[in-house]
CSV table of C-alpha atoms and ligand atoms in Angstrom, one decimal:
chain,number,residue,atom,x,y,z
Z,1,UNK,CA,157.1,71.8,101.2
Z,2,UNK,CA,154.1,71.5,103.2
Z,3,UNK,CA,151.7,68.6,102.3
Z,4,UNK,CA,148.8,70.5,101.3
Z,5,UNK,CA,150.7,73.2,99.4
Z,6,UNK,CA,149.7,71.5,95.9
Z,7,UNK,CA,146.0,73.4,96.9
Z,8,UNK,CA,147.1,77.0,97.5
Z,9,UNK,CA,145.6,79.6,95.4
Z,10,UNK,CA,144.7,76.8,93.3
Z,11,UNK,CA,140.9,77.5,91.7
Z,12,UNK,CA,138.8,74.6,91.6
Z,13,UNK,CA,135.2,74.4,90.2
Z,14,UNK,CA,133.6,72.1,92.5
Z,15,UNK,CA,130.3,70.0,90.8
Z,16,UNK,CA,127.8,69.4,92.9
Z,17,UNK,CA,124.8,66.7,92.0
Z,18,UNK,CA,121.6,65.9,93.3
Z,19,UNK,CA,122.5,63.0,96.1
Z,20,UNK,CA,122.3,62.5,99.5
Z,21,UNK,CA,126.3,62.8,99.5
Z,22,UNK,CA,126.0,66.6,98.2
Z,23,UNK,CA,126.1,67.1,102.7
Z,24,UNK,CA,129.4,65.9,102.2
Z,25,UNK,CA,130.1,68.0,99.6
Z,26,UNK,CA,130.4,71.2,102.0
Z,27,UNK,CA,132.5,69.6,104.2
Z,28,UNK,CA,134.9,69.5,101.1
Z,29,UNK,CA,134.5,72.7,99.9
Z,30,UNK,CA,135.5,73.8,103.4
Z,31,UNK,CA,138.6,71.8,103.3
Z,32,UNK,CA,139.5,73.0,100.3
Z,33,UNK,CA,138.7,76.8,101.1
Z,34,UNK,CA,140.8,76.2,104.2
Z,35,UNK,CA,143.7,74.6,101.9
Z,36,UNK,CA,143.7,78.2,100.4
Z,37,UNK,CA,142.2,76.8,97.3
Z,38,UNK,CA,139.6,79.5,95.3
Z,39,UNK,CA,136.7,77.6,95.4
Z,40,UNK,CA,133.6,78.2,92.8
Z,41,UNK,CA,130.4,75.9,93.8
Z,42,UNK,CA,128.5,75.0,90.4
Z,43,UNK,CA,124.9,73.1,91.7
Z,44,UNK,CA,122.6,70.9,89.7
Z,45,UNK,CA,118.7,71.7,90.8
Z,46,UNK,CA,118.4,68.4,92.6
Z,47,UNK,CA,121.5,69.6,94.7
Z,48,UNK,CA,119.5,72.1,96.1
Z,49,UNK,CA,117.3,69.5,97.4
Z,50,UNK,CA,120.4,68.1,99.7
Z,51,UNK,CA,121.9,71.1,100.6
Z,52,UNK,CA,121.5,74.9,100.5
Z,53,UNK,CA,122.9,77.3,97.9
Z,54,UNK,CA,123.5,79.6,101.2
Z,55,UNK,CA,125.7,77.0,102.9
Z,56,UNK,CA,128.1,76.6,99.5
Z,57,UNK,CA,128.4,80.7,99.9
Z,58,UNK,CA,129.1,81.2,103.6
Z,59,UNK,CA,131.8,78.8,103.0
Z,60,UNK,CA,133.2,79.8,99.9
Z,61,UNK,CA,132.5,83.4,100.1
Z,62,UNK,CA,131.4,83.6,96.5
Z,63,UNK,CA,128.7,83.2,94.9
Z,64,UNK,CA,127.5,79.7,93.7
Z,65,UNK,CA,126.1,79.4,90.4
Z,66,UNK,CA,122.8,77.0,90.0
Z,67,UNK,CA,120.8,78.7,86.9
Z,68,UNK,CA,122.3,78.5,83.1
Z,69,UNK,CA,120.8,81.7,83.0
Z,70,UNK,CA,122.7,83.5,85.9
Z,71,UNK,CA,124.6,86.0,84.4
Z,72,UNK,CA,126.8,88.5,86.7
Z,73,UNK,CA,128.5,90.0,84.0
Z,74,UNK,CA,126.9,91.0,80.5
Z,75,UNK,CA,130.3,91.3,79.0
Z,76,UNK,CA,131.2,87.4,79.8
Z,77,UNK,CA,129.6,84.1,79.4
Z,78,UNK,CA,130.2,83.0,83.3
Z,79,UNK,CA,130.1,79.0,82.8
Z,80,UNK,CA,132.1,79.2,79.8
Z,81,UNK,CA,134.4,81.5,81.6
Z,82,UNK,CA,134.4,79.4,85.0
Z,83,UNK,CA,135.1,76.7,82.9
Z,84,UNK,CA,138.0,77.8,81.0
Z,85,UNK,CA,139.4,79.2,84.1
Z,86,UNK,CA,139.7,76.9,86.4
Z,87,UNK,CA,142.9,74.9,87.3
Z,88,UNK,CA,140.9,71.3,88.1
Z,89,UNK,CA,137.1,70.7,87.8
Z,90,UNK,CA,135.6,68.2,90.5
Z,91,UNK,CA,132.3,66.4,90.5
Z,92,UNK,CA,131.3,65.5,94.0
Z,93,UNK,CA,129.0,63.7,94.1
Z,94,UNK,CA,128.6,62.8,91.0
Z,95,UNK,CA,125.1,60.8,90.2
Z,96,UNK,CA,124.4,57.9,87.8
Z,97,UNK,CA,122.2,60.2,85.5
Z,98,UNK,CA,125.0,63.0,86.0
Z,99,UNK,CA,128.0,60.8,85.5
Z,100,UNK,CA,125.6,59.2,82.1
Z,101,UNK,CA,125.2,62.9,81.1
Z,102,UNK,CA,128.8,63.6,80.9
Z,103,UNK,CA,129.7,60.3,79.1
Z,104,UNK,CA,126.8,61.1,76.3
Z,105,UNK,CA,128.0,64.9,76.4
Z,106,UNK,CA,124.5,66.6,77.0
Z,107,UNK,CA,124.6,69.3,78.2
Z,108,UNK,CA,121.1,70.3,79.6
Z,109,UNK,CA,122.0,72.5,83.2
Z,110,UNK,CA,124.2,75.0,84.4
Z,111,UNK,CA,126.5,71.8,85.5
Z,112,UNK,CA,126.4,70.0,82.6
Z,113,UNK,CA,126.9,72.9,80.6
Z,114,UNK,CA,130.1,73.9,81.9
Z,115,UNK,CA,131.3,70.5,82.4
Z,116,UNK,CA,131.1,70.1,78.5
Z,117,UNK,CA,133.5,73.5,78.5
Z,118,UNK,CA,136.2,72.2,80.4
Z,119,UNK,CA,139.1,72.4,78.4
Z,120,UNK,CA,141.2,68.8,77.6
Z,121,UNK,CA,144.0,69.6,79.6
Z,122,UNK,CA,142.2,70.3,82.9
Z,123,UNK,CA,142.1,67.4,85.4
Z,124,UNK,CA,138.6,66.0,86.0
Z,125,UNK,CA,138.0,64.1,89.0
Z,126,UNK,CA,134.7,62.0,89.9
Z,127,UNK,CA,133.4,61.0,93.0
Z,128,UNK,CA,130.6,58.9,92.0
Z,129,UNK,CA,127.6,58.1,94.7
Z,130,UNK,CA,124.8,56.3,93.9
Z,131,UNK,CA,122.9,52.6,94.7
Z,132,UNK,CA,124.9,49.8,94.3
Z,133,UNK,CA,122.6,48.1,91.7
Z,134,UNK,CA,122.6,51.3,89.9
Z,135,UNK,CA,126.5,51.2,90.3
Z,136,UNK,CA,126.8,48.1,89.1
Z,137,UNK,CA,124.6,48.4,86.1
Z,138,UNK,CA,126.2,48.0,82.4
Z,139,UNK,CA,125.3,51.2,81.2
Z,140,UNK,CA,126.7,53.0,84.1
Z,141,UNK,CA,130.0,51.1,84.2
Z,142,UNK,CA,130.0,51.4,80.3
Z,143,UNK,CA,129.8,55.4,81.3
Z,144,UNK,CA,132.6,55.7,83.9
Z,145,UNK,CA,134.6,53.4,81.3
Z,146,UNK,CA,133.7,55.9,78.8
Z,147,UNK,CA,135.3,58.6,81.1
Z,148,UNK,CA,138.0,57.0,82.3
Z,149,UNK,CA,139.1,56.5,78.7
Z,150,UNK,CA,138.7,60.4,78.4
Z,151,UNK,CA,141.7,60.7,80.7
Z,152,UNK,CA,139.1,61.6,83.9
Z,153,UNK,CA,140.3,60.5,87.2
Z,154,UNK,CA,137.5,58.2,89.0
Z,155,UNK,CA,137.8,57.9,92.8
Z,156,UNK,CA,136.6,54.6,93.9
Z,157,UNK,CA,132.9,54.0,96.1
Z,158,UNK,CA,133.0,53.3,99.1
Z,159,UNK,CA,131.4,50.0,100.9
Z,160,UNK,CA,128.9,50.2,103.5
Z,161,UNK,CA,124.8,50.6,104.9
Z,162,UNK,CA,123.6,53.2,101.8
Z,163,UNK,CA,121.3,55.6,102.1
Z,164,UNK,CA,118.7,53.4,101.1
Z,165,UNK,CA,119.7,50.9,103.5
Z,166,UNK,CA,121.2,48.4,101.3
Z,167,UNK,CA,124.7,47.7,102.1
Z,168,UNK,CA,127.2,47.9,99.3
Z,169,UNK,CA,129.6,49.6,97.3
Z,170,UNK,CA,128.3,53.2,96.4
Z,171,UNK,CA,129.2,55.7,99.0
Z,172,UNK,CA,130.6,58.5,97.7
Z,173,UNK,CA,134.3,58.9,98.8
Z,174,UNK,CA,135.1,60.7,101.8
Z,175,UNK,CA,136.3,64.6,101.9
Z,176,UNK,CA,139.7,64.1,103.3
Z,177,UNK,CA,140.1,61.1,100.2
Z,178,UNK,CA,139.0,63.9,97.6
Z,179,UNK,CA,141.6,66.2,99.4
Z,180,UNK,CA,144.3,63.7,98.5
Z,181,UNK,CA,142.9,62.7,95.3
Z,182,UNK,CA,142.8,66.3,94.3
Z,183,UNK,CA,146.2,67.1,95.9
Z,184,UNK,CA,147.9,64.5,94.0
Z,185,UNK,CA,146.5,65.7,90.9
Z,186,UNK,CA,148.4,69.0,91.7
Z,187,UNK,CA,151.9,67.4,93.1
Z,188,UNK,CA,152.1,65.2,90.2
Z,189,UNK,CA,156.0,65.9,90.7
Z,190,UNK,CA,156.1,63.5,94.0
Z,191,UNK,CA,159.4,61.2,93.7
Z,192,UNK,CA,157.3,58.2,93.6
Z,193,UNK,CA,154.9,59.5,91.2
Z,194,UNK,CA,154.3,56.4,89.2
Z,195,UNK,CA,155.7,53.7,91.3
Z,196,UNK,CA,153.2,51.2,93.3
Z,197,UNK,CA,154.1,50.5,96.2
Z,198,UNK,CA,153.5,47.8,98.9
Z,199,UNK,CA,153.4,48.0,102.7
Z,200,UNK,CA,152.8,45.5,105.4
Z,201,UNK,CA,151.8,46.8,108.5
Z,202,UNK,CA,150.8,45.4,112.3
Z,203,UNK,CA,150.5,42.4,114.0
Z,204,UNK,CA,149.0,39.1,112.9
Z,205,UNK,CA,146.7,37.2,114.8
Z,206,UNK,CA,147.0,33.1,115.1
Z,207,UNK,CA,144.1,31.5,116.2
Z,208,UNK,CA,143.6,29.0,118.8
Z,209,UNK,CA,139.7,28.5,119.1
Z,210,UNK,CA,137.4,30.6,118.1
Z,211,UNK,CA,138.2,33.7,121.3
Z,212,UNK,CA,141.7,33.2,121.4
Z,213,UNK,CA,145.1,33.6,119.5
Z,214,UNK,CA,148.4,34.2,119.6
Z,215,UNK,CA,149.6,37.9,118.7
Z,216,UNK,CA,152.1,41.0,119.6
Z,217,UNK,CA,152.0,44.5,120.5
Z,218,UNK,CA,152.5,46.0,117.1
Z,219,UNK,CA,150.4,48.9,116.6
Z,220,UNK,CA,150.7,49.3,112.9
Z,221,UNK,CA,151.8,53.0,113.2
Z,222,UNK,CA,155.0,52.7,111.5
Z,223,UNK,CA,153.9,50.6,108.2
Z,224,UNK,CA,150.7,52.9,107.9
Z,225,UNK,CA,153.5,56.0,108.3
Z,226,UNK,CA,155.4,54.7,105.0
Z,227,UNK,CA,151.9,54.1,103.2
Z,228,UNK,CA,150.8,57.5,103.8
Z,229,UNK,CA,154.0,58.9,103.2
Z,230,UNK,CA,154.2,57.1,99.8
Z,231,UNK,CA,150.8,58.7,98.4
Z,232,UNK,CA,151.7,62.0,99.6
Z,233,UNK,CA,155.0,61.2,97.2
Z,234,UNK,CA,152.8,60.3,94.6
Z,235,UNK,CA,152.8,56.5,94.7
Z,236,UNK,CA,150.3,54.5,94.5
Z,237,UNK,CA,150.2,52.1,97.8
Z,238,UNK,CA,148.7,48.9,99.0
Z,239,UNK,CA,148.5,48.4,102.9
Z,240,UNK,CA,148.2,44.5,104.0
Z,241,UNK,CA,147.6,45.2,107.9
Z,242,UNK,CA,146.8,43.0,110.5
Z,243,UNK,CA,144.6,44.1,112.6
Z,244,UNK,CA,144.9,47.3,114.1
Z,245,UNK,CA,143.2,50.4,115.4
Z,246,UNK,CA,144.2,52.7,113.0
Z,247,UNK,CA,142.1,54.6,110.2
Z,248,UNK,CA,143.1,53.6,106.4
Z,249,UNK,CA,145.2,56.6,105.7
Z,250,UNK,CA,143.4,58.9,102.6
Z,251,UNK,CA,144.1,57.7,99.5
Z,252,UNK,CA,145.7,53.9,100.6
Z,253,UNK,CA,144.1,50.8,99.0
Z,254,UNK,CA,144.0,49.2,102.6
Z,255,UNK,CA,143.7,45.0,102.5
Z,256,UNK,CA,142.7,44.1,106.0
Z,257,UNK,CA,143.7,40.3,107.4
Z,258,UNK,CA,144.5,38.3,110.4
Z,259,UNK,CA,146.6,36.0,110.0
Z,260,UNK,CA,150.1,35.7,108.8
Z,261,UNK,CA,148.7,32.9,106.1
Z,262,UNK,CA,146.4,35.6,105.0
Z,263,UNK,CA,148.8,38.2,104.7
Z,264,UNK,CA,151.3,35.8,102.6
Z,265,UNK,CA,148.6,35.4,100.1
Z,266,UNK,CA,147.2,38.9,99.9
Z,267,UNK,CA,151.1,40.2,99.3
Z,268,UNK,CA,152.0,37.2,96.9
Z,269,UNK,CA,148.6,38.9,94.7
Z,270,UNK,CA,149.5,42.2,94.9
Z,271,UNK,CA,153.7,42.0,94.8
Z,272,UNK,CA,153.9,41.0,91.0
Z,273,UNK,CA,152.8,45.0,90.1
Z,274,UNK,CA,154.8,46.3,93.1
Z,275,UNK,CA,158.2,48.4,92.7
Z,276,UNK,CA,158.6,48.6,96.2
Z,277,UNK,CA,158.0,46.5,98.7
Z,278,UNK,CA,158.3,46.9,102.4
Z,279,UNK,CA,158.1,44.6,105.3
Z,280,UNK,CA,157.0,46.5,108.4
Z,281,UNK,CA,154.7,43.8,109.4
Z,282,UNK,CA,155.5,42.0,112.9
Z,283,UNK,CA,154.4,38.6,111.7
Z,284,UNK,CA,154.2,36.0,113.9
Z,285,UNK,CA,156.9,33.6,113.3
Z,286,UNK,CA,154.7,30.6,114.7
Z,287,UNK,CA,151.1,29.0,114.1
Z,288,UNK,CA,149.3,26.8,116.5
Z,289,UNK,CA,149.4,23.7,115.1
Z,290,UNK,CA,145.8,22.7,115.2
Z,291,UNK,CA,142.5,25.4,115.7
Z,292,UNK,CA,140.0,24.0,118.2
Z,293,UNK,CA,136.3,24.4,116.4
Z,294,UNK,CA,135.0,25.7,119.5
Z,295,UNK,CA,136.0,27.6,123.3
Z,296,UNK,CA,139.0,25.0,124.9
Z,297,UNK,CA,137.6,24.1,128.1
Z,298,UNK,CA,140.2,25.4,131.3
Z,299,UNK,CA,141.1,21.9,133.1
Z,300,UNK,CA,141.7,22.9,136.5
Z,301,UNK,CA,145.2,22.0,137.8
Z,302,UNK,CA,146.4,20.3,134.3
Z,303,UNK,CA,148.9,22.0,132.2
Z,304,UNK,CA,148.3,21.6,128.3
Z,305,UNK,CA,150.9,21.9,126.0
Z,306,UNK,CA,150.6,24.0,122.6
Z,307,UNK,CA,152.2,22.8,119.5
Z,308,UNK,CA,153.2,25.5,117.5
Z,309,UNK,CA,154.2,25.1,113.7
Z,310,UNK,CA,156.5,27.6,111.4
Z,311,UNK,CA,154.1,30.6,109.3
Z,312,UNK,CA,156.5,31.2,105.8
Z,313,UNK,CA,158.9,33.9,106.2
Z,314,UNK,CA,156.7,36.0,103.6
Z,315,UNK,CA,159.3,38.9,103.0
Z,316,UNK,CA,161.5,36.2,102.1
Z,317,UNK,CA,158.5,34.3,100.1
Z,318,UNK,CA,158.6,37.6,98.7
Z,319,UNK,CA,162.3,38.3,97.4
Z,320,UNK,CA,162.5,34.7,96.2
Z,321,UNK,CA,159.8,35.7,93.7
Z,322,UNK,CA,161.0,39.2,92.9
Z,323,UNK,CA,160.0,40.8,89.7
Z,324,UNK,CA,162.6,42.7,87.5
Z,325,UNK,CA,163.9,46.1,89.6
Z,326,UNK,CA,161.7,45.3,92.5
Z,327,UNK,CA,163.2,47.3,95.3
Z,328,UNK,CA,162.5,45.1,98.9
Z,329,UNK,CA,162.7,46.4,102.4
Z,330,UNK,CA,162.8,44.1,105.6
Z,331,UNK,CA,162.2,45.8,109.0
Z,332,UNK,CA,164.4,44.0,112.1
Z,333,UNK,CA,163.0,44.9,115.5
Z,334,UNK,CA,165.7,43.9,118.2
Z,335,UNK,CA,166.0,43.8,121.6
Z,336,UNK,CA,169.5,43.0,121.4
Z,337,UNK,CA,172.5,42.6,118.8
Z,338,UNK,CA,170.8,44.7,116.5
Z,339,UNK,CA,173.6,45.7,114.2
Z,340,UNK,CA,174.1,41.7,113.9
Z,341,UNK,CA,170.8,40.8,113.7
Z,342,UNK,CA,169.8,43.5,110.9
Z,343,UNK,CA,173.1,42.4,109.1
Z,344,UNK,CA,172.0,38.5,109.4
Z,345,UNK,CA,168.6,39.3,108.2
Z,346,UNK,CA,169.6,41.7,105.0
Z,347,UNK,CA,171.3,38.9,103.8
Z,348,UNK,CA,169.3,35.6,104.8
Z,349,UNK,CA,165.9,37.5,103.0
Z,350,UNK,CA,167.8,38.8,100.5
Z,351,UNK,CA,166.6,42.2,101.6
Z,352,UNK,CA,167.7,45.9,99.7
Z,353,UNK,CA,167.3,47.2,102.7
Z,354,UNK,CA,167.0,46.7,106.4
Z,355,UNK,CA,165.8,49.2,108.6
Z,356,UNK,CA,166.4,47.8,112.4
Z,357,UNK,CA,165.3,49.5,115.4
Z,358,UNK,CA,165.5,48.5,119.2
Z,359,UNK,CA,162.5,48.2,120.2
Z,360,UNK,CA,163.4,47.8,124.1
Z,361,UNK,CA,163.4,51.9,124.0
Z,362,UNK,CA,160.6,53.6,125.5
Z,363,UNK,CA,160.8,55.8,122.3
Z,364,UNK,CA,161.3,53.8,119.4
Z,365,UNK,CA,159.0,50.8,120.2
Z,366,UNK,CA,156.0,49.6,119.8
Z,367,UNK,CA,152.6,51.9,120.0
Z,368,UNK,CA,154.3,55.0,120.0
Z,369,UNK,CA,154.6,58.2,118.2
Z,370,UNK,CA,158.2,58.3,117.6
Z,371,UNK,CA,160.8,55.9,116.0
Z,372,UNK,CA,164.8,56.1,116.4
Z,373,UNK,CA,165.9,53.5,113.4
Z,374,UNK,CA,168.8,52.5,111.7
Z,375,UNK,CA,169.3,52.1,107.9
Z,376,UNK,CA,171.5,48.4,106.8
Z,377,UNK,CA,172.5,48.6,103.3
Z,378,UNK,CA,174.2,45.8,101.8
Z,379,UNK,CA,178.0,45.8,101.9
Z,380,UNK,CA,177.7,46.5,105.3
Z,381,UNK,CA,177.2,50.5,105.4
Z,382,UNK,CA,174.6,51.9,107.7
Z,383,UNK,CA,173.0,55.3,109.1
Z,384,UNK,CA,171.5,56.0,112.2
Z,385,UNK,CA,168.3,58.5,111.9
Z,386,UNK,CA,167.2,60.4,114.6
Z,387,UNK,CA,164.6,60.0,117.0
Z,388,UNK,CA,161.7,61.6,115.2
Z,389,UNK,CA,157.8,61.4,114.2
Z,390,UNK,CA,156.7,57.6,112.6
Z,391,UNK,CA,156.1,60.0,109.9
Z,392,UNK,CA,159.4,62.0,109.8
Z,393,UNK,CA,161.1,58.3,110.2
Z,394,UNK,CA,158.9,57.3,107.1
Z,395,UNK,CA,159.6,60.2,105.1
Z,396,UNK,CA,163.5,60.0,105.4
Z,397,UNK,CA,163.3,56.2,104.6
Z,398,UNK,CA,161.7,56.7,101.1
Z,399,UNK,CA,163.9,59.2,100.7
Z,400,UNK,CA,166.7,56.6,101.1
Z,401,UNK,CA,164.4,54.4,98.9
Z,402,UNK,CA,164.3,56.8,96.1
Z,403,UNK,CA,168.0,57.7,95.8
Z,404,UNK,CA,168.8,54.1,96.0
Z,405,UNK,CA,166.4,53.2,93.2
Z,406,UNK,CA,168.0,55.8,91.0
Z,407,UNK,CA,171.4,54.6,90.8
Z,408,UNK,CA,170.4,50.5,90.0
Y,501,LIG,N1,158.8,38.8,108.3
Y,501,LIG,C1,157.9,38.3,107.4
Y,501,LIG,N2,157.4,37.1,107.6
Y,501,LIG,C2,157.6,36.4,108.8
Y,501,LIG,C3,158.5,37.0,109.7
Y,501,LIG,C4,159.1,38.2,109.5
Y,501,LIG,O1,157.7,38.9,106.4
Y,501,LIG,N3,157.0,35.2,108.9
Y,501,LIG,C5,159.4,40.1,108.0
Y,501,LIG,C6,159.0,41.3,108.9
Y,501,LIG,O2,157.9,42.0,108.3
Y,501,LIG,C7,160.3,42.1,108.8
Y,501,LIG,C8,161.4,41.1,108.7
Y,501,LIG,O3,160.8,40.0,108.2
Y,501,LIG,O4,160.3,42.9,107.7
Y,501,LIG,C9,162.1,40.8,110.1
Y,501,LIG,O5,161.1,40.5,111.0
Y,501,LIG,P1,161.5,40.1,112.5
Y,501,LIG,O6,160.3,39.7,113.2
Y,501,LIG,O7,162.4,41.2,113.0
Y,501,LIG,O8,162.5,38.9,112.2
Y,501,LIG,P2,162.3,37.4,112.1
Y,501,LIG,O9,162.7,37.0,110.7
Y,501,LIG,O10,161.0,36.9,112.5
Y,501,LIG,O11,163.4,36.8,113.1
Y,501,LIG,P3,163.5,36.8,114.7
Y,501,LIG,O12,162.0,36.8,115.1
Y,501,LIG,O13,164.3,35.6,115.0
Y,501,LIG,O14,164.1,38.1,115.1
């Protein structure tokens, strides 16, 4: 199965309101042409303020209807008929007064009016953009509650400088996030359809003033991987990273921290919902004792000692407060003994599952593409994978994951 398969030949009827977002909304509608999905552009009047009628056609190749009164054929109604037809419907961007329309059920435009035809059992998905304050405003919350209720699928705003220059939550999701939004809609089927899962991912940063801290060379690659493999499965997956370079993968809930303290308590928040939970994390196992309040001064010729103090073990915070069929995965990353080591640490956690891999190979450690790891099950049995893809390597883990589930 390729990933974006859910999409082909797929028609969508694509909703396009009058925000500064609708630029975005081509951008989409190319993705999704290029995903082999049929796409039919339906555009309010303020739309066409944002972006051109022309631009929704070249990419499309179809014609884009923007007038209730456009009628190609005299035989058919064609919004009723687009309406009907269609195998999901998505609003993007959606406005406060359009979103406000649709909870109300007026149906006053060519968008509206076919929005109101949509059949019950076609997925709806929103991608709301508007003004924070306007976000934020009881009538429009009571309107995307009112929705929600109705079964449609609401993607989340986005934080950041608006187009109005305040900062704040109200950007309209990002194409590739609608992608995966819409895709998930379609694979419904994924083996961890209906799980949440939970993934820790890179280093962890402990402070020593205010410029410097101890960390490690994790890159992140391998825990952001396993969450992007989950949602393609169908879960739904919160990353705790330390800091990284790496971009949120579409459709993760990504909680960003620094330190390992930071990390414990984000994971201790979020584990209780969890039914999988995995370690890939490298967190440091120490803390400087005390954090000077400003820049430690170098003393020339005098050597200065560090006192460093133990972080909690949080995987292991994490097992010792497991909730009913909660399925737990440590990582191991060795330089030595790792057979012994993973063994030592499956049971001293009180792991499911350890996944060890030596990370003195140029291929299978840190910053790099490619992981060679080995799967510790308790009881002692294990299996080597092969060198592959962070991606492949995550893949074939929640594989593992799944089949292990099914037999508790
Ligand atoms: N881990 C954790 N919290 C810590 C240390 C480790 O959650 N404070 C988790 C890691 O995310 C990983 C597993 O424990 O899933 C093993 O981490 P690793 O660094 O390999 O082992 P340690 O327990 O730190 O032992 P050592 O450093 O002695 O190898």
């Amino acid at each position: 199965m390729t990933d974006n398969a859910p999409l082909a030949g797929k028609r969508v009827l694509l909703g396009v309101s009058g925000s500064i977002a609708a630029y975005k909304s081509a951008d989409l509608c190319s993705r999704l042409s290029k995903l082999g999905a049929e796409v039919h552009v339906v555009m309010t009047s303020s739309a066409m303020h944002f972006v051109g009628e022309a631009t929704m056609r070249a990419l499309t190749r179809r014609s884009v209807m923007t007038d209730l009164f456009d009628e190609p054929h005299s035989d058919r109604i064609a919004h009723i008929d687009l309406a009907q037809s269609s195998d999901i419907v998505v609003v993007a961007p959606a406005t406060a007064n359009l979103i406000a329309k649709m909870a109300v059920g007026i149906a006053d435009d060519i968008l509206t009016t076919c929005l109101l035809a949509v059949p019950k059992s076609t997925p709806l998905l929103v991608a709301p953009a508007m003004n924070s304050l306007m976000l934020e405003h009881p009538a429009t919350q009571h309107n995307l509650a009112t929705l929600r209720d109705r079964g449609v699928e609401i993607l989340a705003t986005g934080y950041g400088v608006l187009a109005c220059q305040d900062v704040g939550y109200g950007k309209m999701a990002e194409p590739d996030e609608i992608v995966t939004a819409i895709n998930l809609m379609f694979s419904n089927r994924g083996d961890f359809c209906g799980k949440r899962v939970l993934v820790t991912a890179g280093p962890t940063r402990e402070p020593l003033d205010p410029v410097r801290y101890i960390g490690n060379r994790s890159s992140g690659k391998m825990g952001y991987a396993l969450a992007q493999a989950a949602v393609r499965r169908g879960a739904s997956v919160i990353l705790v990273s330390g800091p990284t370079a790496l971009a949120s993968p579409p459709g993760v809930e990504l909680v960003r921290v620094q330190t390992a303290e930071q990390m414990l308590a984000e994971c201790m928040k979020a584990a209780p919902d969890c039914n999988v939970i995995i370690g890939a994390a490298a967190v440091a196992d120490y803390r400087p004792a005390k954090v000077a309040d400003s820049k430690m001064k170098r003393q020339s010729g005098v050597s200065i000692t560090i006192e460093l103090v133990p972080n909690e073990d949080i995987i292991a915070a994490l097992t010792s407060h497991r909730s009913p069929g909660q399925f737990i995965v440590g990582f191991a990353a060795e330089t030595d003994n790792v057979e012994q080591n993973a063994a030592r640490k499956l049971t001293s956690k009180g792991l499911d599952l350890v996944v060890s891999n030596d990370v003195s190979r140029p291929d299978a450690g840190f910053d790099v593409d490619t992981n060679a790891v080995t799967l510790h099950w308790p009881g002692g049995n294990s299996e080597d994978l092969p060198l592959q893809s962070k991606l492949a390597t995550a893949d074939h883990i929640l594989t593992r994951i799944a089949a292990a589930m099914s037999h508790v």
